[in-house]
PDB file of C-alpha atoms in Angstrom:
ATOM      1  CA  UNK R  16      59.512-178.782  32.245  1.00 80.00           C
ATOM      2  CA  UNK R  17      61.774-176.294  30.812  1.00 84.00           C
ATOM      3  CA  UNK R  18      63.500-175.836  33.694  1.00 86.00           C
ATOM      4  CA  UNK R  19      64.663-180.064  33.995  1.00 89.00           C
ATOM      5  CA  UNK R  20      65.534-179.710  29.909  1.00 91.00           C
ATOM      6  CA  UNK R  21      67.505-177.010  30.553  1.00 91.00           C
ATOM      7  CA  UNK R  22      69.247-178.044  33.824  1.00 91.00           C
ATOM      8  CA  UNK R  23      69.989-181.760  32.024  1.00 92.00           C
ATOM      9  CA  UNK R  24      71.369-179.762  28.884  1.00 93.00           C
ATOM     10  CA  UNK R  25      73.491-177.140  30.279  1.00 93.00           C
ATOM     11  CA  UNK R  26      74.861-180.210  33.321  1.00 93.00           C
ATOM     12  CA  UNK R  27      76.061-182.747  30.050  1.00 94.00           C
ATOM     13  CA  UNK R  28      77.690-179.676  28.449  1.00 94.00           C
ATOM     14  CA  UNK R  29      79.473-177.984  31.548  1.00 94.00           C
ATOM     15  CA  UNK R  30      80.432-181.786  32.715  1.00 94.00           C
ATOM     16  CA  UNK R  31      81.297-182.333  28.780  1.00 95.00           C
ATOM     17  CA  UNK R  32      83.288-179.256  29.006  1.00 93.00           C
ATOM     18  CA  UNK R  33      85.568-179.605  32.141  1.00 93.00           C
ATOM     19  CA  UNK R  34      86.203-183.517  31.105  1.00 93.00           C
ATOM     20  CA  UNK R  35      87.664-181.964  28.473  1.00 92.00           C
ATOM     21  CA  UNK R  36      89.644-179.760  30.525  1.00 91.00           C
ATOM     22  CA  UNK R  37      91.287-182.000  32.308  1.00 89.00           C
ATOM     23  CA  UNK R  38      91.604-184.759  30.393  1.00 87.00           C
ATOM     24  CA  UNK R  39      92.665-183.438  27.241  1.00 86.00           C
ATOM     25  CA  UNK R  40      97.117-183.596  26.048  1.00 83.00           C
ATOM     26  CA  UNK R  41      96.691-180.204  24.422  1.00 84.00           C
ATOM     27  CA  UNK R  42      96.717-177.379  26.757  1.00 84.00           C
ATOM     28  CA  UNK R  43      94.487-174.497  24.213  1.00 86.00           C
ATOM     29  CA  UNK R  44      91.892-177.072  24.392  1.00 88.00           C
ATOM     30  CA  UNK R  45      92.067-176.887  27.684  1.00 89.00           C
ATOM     31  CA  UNK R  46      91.685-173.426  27.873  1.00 90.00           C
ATOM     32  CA  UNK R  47      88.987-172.752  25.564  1.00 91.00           C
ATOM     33  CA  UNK R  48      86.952-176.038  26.815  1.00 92.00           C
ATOM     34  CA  UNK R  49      87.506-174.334  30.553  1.00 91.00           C
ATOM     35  CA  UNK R  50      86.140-170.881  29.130  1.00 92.00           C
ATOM     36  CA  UNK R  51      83.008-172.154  27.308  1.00 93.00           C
ATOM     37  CA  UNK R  52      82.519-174.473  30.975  1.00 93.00           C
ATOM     38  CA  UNK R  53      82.196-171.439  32.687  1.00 92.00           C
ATOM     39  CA  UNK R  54      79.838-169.768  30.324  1.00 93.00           C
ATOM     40  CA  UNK R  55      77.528-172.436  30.604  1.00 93.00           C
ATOM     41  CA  UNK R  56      78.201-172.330  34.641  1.00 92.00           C
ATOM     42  CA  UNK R  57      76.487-169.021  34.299  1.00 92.00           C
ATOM     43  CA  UNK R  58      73.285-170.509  32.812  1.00 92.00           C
ATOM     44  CA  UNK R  59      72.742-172.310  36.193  1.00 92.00           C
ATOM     45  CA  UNK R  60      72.926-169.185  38.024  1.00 92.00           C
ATOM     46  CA  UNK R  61      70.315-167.412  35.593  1.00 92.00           C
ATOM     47  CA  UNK R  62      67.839-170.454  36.382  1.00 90.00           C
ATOM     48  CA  UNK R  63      68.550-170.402  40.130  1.00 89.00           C
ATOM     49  CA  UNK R  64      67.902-166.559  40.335  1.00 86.00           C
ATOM     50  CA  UNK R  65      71.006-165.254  40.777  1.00 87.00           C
ATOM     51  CA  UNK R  66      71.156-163.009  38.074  1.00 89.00           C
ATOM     52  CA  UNK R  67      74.139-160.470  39.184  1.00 90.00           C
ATOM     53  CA  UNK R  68      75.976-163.828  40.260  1.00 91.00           C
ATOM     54  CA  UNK R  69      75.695-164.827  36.935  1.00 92.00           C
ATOM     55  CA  UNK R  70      76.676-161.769  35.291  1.00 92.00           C
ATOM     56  CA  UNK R  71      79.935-161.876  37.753  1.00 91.00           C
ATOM     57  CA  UNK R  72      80.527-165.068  36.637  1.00 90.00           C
ATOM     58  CA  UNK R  73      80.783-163.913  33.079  1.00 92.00           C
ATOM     59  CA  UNK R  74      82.620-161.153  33.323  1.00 91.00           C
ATOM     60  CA  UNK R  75      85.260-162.297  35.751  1.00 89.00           C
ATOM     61  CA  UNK R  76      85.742-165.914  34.803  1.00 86.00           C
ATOM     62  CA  UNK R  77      85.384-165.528  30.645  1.00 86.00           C
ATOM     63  CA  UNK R  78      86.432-161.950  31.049  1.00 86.00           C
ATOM     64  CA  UNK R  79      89.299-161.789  33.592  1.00 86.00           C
ATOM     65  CA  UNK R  80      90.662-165.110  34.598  1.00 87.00           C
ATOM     66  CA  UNK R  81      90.614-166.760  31.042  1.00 87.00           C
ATOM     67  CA  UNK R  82      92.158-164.003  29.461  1.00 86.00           C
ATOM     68  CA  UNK R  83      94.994-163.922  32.322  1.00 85.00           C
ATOM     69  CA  UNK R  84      95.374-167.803  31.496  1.00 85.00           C
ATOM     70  CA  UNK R  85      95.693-166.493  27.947  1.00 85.00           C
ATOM     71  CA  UNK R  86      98.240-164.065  28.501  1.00 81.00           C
ATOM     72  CA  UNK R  87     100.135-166.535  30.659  1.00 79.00           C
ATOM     73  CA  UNK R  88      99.985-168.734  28.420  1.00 80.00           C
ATOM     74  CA  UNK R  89     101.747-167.110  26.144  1.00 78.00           C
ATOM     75  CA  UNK R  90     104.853-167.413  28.108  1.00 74.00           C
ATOM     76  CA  UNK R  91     104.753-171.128  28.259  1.00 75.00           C
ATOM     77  CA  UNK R  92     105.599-173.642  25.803  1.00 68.00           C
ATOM     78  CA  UNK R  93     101.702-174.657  24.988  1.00 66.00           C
ATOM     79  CA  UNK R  94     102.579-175.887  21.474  1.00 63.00           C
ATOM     80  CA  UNK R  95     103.729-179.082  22.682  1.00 65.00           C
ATOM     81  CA  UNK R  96     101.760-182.270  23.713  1.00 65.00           C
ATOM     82  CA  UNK R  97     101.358-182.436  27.882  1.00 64.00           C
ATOM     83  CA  UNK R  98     103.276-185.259  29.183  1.00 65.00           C
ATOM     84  CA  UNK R  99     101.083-187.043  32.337  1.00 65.00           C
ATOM     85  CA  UNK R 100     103.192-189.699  33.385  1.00 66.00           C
ATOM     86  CA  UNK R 101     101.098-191.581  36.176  1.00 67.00           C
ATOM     87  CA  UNK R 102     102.085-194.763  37.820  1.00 70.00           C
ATOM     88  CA  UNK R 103      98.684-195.840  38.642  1.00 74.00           C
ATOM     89  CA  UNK R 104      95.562-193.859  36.414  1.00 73.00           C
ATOM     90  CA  UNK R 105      92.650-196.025  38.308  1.00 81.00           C
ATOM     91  CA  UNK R 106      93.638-194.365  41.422  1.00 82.00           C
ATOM     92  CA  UNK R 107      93.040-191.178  40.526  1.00 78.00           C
ATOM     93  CA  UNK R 108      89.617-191.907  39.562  1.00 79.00           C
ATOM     94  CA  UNK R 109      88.531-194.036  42.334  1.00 85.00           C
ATOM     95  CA  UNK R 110      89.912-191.423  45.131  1.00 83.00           C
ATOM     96  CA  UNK R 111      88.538-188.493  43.360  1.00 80.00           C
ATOM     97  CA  UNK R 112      85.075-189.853  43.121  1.00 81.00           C
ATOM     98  CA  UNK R 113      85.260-191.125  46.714  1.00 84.00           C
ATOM     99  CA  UNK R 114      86.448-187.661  47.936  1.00 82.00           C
ATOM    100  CA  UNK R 115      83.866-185.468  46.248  1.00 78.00           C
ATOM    101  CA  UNK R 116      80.997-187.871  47.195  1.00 80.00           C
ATOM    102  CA  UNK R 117      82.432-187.610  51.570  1.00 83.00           C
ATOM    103  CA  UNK R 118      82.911-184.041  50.514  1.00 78.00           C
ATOM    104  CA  UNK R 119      78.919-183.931  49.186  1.00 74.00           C
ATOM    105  CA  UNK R 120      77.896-185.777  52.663  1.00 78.00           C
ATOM    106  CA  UNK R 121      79.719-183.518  54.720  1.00 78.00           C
ATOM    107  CA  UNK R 122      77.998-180.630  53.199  1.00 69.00           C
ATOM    108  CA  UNK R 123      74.407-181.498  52.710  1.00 71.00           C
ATOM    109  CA  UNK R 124      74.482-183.763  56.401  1.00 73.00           C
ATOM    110  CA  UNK R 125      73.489-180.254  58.351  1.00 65.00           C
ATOM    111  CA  UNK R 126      71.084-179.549  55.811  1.00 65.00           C
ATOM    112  CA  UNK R 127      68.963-183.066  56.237  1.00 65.00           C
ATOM    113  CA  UNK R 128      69.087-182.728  59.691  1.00 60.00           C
ATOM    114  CA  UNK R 129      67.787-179.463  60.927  1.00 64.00           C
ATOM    115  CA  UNK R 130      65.724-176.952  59.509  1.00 65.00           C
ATOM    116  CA  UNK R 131      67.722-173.566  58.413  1.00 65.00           C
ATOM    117  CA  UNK R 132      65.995-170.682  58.487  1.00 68.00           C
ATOM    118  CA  UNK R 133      66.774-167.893  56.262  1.00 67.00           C
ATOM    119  CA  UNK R 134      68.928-165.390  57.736  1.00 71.00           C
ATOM    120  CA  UNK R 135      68.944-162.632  55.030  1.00 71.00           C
ATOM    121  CA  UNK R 136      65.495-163.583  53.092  1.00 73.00           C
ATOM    122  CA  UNK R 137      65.451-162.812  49.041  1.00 71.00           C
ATOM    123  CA  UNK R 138      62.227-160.805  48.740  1.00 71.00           C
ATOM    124  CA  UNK R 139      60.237-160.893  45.773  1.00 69.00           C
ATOM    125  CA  UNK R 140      59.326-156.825  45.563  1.00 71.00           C
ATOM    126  CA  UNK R 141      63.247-156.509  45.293  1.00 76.00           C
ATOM    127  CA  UNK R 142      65.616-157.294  42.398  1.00 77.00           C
ATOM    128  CA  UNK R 143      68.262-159.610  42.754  1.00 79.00           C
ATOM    129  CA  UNK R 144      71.230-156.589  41.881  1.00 83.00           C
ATOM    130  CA  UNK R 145      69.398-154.023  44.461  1.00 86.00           C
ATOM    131  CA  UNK R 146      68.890-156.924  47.454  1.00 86.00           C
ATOM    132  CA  UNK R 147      72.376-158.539  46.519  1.00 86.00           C
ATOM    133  CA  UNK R 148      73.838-154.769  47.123  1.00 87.00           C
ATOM    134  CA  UNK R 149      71.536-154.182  50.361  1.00 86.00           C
ATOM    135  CA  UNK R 150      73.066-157.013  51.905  1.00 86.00           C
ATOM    136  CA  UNK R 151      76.620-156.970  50.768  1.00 87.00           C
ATOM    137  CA  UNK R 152      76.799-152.911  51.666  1.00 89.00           C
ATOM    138  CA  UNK R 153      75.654-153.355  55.288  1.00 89.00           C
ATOM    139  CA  UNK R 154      75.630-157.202  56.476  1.00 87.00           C
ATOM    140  CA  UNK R 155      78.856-158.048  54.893  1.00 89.00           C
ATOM    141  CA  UNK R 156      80.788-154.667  54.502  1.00 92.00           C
ATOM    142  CA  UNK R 157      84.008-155.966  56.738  1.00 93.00           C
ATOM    143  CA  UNK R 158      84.374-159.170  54.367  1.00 91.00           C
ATOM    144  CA  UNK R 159      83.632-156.899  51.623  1.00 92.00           C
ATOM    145  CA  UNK R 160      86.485-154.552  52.156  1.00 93.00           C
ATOM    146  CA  UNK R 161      88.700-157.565  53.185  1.00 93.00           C
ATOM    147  CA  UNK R 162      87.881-158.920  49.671  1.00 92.00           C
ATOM    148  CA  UNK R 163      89.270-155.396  48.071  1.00 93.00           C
ATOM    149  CA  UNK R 164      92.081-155.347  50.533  1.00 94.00           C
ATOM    150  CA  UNK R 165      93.279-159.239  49.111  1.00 93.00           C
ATOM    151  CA  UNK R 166      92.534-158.137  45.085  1.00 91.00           C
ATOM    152  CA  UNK R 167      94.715-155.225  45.815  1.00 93.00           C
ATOM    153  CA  UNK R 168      97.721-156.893  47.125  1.00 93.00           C
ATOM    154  CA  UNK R 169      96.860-160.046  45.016  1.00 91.00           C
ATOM    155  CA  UNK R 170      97.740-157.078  41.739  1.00 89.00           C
ATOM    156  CA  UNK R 171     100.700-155.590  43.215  1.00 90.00           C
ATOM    157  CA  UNK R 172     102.177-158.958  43.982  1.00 88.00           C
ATOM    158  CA  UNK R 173     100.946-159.866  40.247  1.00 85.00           C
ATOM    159  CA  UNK R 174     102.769-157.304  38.787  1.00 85.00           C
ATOM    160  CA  UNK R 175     106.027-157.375  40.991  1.00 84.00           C
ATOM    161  CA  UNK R 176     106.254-161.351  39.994  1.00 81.00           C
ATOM    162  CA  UNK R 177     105.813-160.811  36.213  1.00 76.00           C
ATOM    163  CA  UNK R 178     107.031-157.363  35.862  1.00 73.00           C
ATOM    164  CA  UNK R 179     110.421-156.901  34.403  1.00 68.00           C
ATOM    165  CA  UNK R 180     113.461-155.431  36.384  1.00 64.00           C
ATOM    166  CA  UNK R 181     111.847-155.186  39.736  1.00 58.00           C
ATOM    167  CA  UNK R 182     114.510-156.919  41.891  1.00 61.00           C
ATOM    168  CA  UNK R 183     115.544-153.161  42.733  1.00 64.00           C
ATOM    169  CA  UNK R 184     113.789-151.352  44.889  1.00 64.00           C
ATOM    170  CA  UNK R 185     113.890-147.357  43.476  1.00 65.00           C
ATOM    171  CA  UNK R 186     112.650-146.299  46.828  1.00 65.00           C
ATOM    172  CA  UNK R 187     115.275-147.554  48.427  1.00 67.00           C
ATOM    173  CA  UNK R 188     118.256-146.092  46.680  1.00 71.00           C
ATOM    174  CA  UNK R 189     119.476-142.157  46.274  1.00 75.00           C
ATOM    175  CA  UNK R 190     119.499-140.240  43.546  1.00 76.00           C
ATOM    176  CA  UNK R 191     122.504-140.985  42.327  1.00 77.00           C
ATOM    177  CA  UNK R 192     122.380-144.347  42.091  1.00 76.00           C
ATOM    178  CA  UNK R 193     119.384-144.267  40.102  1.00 75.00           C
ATOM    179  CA  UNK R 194     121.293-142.488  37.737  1.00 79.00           C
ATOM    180  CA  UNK R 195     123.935-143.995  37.672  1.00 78.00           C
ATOM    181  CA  UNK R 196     121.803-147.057  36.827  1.00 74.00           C
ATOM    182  CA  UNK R 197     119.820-145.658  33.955  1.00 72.00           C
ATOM    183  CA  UNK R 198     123.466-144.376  32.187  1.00 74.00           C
ATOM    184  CA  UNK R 199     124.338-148.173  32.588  1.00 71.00           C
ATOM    185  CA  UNK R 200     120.833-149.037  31.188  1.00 64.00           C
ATOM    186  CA  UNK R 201     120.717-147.151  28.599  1.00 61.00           C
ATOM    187  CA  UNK R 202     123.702-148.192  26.471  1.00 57.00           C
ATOM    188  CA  UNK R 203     122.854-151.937  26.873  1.00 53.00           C
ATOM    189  CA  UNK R 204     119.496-151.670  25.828  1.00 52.00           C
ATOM    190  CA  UNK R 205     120.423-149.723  22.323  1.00 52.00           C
ATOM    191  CA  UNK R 206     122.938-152.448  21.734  1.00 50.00           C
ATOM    192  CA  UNK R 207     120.076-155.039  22.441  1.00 51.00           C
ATOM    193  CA  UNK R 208     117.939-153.620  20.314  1.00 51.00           C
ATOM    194  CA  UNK R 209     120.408-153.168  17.405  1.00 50.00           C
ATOM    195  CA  UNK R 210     121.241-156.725  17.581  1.00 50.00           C
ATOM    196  CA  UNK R 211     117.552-157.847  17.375  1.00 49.00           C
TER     197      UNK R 211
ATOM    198  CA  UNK W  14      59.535-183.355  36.315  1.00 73.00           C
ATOM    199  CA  UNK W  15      61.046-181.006  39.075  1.00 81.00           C
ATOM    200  CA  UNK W  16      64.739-180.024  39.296  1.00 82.00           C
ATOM    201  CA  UNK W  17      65.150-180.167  43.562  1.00 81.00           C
ATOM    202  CA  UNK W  18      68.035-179.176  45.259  1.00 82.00           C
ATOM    203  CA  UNK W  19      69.303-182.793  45.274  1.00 82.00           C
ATOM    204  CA  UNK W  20      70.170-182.735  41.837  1.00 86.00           C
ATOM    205  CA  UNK W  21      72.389-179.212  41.496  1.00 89.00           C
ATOM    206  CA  UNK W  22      73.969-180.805  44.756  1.00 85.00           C
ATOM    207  CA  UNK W  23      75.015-184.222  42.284  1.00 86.00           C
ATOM    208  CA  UNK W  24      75.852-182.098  39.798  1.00 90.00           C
ATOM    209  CA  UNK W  25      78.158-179.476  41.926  1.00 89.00           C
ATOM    210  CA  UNK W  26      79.231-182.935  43.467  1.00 87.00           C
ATOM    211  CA  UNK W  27      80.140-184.026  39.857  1.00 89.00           C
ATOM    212  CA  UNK W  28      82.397-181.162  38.565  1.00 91.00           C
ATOM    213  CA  UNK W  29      84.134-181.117  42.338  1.00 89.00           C
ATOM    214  CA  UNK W  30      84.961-184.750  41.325  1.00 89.00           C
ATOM    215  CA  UNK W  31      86.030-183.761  37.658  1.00 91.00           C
ATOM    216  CA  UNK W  32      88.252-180.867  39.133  1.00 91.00           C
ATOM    217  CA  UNK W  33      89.962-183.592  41.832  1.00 88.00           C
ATOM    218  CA  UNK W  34      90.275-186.040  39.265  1.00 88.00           C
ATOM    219  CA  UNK W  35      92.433-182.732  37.611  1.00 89.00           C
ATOM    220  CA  UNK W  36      94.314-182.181  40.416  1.00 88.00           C
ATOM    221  CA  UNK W  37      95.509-185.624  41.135  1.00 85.00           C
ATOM    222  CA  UNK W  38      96.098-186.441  37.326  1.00 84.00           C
ATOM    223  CA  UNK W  39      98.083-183.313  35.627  1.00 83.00           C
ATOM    224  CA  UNK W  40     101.214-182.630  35.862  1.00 81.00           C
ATOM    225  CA  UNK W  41     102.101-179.395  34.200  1.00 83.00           C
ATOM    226  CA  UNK W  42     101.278-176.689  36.816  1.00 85.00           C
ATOM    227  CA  UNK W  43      99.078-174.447  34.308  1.00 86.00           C
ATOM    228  CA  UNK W  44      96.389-177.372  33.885  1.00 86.00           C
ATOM    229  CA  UNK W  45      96.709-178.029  37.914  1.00 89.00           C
ATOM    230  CA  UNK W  46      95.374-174.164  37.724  1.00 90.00           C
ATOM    231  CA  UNK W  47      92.621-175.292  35.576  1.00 90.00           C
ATOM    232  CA  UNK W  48      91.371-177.914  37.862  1.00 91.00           C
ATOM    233  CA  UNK W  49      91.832-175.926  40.548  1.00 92.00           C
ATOM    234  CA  UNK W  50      89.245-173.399  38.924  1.00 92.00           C
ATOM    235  CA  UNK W  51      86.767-176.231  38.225  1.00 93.00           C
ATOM    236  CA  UNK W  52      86.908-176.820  41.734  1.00 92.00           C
ATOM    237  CA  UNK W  53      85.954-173.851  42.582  1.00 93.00           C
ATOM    238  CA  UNK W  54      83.289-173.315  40.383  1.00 92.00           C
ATOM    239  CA  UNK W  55      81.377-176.233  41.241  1.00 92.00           C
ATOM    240  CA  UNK W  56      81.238-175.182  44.927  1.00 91.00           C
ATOM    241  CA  UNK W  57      79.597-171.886  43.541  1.00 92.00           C
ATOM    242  CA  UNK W  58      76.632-174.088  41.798  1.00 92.00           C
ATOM    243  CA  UNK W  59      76.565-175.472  45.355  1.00 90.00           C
ATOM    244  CA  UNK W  60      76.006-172.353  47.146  1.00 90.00           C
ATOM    245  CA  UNK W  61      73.930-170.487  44.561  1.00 91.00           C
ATOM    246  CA  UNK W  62      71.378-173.632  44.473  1.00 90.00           C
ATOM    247  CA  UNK W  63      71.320-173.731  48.407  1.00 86.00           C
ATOM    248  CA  UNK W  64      70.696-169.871  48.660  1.00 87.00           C
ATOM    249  CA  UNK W  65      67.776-170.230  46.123  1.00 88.00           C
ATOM    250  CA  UNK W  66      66.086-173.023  47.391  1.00 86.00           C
ATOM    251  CA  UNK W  67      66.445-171.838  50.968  1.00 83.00           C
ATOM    252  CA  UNK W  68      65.504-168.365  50.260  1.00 84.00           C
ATOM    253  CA  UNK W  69      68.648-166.830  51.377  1.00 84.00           C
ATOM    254  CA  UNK W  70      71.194-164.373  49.960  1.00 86.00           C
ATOM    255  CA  UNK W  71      74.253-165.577  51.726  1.00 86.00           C
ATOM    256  CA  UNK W  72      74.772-168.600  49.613  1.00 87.00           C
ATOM    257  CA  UNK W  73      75.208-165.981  46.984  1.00 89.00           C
ATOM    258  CA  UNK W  74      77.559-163.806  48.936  1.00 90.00           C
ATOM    259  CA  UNK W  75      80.265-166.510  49.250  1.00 91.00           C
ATOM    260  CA  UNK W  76      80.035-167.360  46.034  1.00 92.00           C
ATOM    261  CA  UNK W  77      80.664-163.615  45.045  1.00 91.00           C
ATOM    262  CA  UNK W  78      83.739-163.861  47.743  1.00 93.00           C
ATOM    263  CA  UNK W  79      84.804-167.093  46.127  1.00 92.00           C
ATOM    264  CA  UNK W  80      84.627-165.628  42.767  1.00 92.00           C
ATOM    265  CA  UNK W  81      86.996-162.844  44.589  1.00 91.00           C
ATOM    266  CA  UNK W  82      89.544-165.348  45.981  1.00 91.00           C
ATOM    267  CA  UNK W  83      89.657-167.111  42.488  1.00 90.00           C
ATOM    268  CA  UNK W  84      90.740-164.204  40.591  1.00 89.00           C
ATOM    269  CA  UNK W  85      93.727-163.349  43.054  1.00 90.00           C
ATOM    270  CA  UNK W  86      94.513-166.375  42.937  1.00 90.00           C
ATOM    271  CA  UNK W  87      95.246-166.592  39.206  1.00 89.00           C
ATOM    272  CA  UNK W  88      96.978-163.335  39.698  1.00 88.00           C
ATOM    273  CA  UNK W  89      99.658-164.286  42.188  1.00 89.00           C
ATOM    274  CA  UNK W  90      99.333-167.973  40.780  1.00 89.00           C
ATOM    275  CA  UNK W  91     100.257-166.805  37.584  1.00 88.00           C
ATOM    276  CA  UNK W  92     103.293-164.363  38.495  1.00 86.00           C
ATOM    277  CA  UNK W  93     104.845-167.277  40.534  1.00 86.00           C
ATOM    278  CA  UNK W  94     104.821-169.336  37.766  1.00 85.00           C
ATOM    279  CA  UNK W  95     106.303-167.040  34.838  1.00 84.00           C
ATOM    280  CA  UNK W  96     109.278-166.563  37.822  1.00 83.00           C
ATOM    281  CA  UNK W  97     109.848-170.668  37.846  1.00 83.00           C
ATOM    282  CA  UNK W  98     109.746-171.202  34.018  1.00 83.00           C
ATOM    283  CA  UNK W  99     112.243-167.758  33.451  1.00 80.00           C
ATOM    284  CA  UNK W 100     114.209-169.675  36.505  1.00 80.00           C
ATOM    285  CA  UNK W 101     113.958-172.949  35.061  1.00 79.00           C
ATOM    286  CA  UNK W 102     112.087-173.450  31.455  1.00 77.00           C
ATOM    287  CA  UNK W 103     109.925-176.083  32.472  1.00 77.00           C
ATOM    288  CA  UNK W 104     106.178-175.803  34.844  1.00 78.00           C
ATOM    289  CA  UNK W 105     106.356-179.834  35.378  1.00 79.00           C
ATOM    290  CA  UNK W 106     105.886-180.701  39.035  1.00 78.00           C
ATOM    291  CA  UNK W 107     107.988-183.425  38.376  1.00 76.00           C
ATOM    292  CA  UNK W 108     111.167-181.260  38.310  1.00 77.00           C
ATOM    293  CA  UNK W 109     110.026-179.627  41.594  1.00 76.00           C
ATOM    294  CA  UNK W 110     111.340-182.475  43.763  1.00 74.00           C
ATOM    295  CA  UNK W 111     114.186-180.791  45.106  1.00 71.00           C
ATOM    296  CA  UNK W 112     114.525-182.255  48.762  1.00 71.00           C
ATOM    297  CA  UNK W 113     115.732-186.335  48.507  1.00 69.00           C
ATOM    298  CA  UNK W 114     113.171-187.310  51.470  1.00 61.00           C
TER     299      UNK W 114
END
């Protein structure tokens, strides 16, 4: 009983929520209707036992991605009203309903048809952290390190893209012509400053 | 009144449609980011209800992987677009149309 009240109150306010998101003109609502969306994402992992996934969800989405969105944000002209020009709105609608509801088939068809069997079973002795790092420490190490491998380069190319001044490469030049390059620096950023 | 798997499937089938809806309608690349983040998110619901109602941890898993690709995503999403608007001053895909086909 609980359960169904709080599944149908935490499904109108994430669905709520991301309408907002991407219907609204005004791009901070979008932002802070997207972070409260995830929050309330979480809830649905706390109900379906997936406590650490929920926790992940927290901390990453609300913690990490909303605040990069922030930051990035703050580089864009957000003040503004978001122009949508659209030939043809009813479209939209009609060929994104129709897409997620093939996508839905698609995914649940293997599921009516055969039974699955679990392959890595969630055991009740066990907590949902400890069996969620037995399996992702031995069954799905390779993945694992491929995930680290992709954050890793998915950071340097983060800060090489936003990162001031990094069309030269200091590895690739000699001493001298490093500096020579600060001397030239130098004086320009003084003046900069000064004029500011 | 029991919540099966059948309805988290509706409702991850719900946001998915929000999120296309997003991605079809916006045209300022930041809120394309947003949608594509709702997208994502509602195939996590998806996988976290199937690995709890069949009793499996790998549901879980690719959500946590998912969850991975999302926030490198942002990251080089992000860098690539502070590059354009320096380059340009605008994030509209409109202005991106730069081959006459």
């Amino acid at each position: 009983m609980f359960e169904a009240i709080a599944f149908y109150l935490f499904a109108a306010l994430t669905i709520g929520m991301f309408t907002i998101t991407v219907m609204t003109s005004q791009a901070l609502y979008a932002l802070t209707a997207m972070a409260s969306g995830m929050i309330f994402i979480s809830a649905f992992f706390f109900m379906l036992g997936a406590d650490f996934l929920g926790v992940v969800q927290i901390i990453v989405y609300t913690g990490a991605v909303m605040a990069l969105y922030a930051f990035g944000m703050m580089f864009f002209d957000t003040t503004r009203t978001l122009v949508e020009k659209q030939n043809n709105p009813r479209i939209i609608f009609v060929l994104g309903v129709m897409a997620a509801t093939l996508i839905v088939f698609i995914l649940v068809s293997p599921i009516i048809s055969t039974n699955l069997e679990a392959r890595y079973p969630i055991e009740a002795a066990v907590g949902n952290s400890q069996a969620i790092g037995l399996v992702l420490f031995t069954k799905f190490l390779v993945p694992f390190e491929l995930a680290a491998v992709m954050l890793l380069v998915a950071m340097i190319a983060g800060i090489v893209l936003a990162g001031k001044k990094m069309d030269k490469s200091l590895t690739l030049m000699a001493e001298e012509e490093i500096a020579l390059m600060s001397a030239t620096q130098a004086p320009k950023d003084t003046e900069e400053e000064g004029a500011h | 009144m029991e919540i099966t798997l059948a309805h988290y499937l509706v409702l991850s089938g719900v946001l998915f449609a929000i999120g296309l809806i997003g991605v079809m309608r916006r045209k300022n690349l930041l809120m394309l980011f947003f949608a594509t983040e709702i997208l994502l998110n509602a195939t996590n619901i998806g996988f976290a209800a199937i690995a709890h109602f069949h009793n499996d941890l790998t549901g879980q898993m690719f959500a946590f992987f998912i969850i991975a690709i999302a926030a490198s995503e942002v990251a080089v999403g992000l860098g690539l677009l502070i590059v354009w608007y320096k380059r340009t001053g605008k994030i509209d895909l409109d202005i991106m149309t730069s081959m006459r086909g």
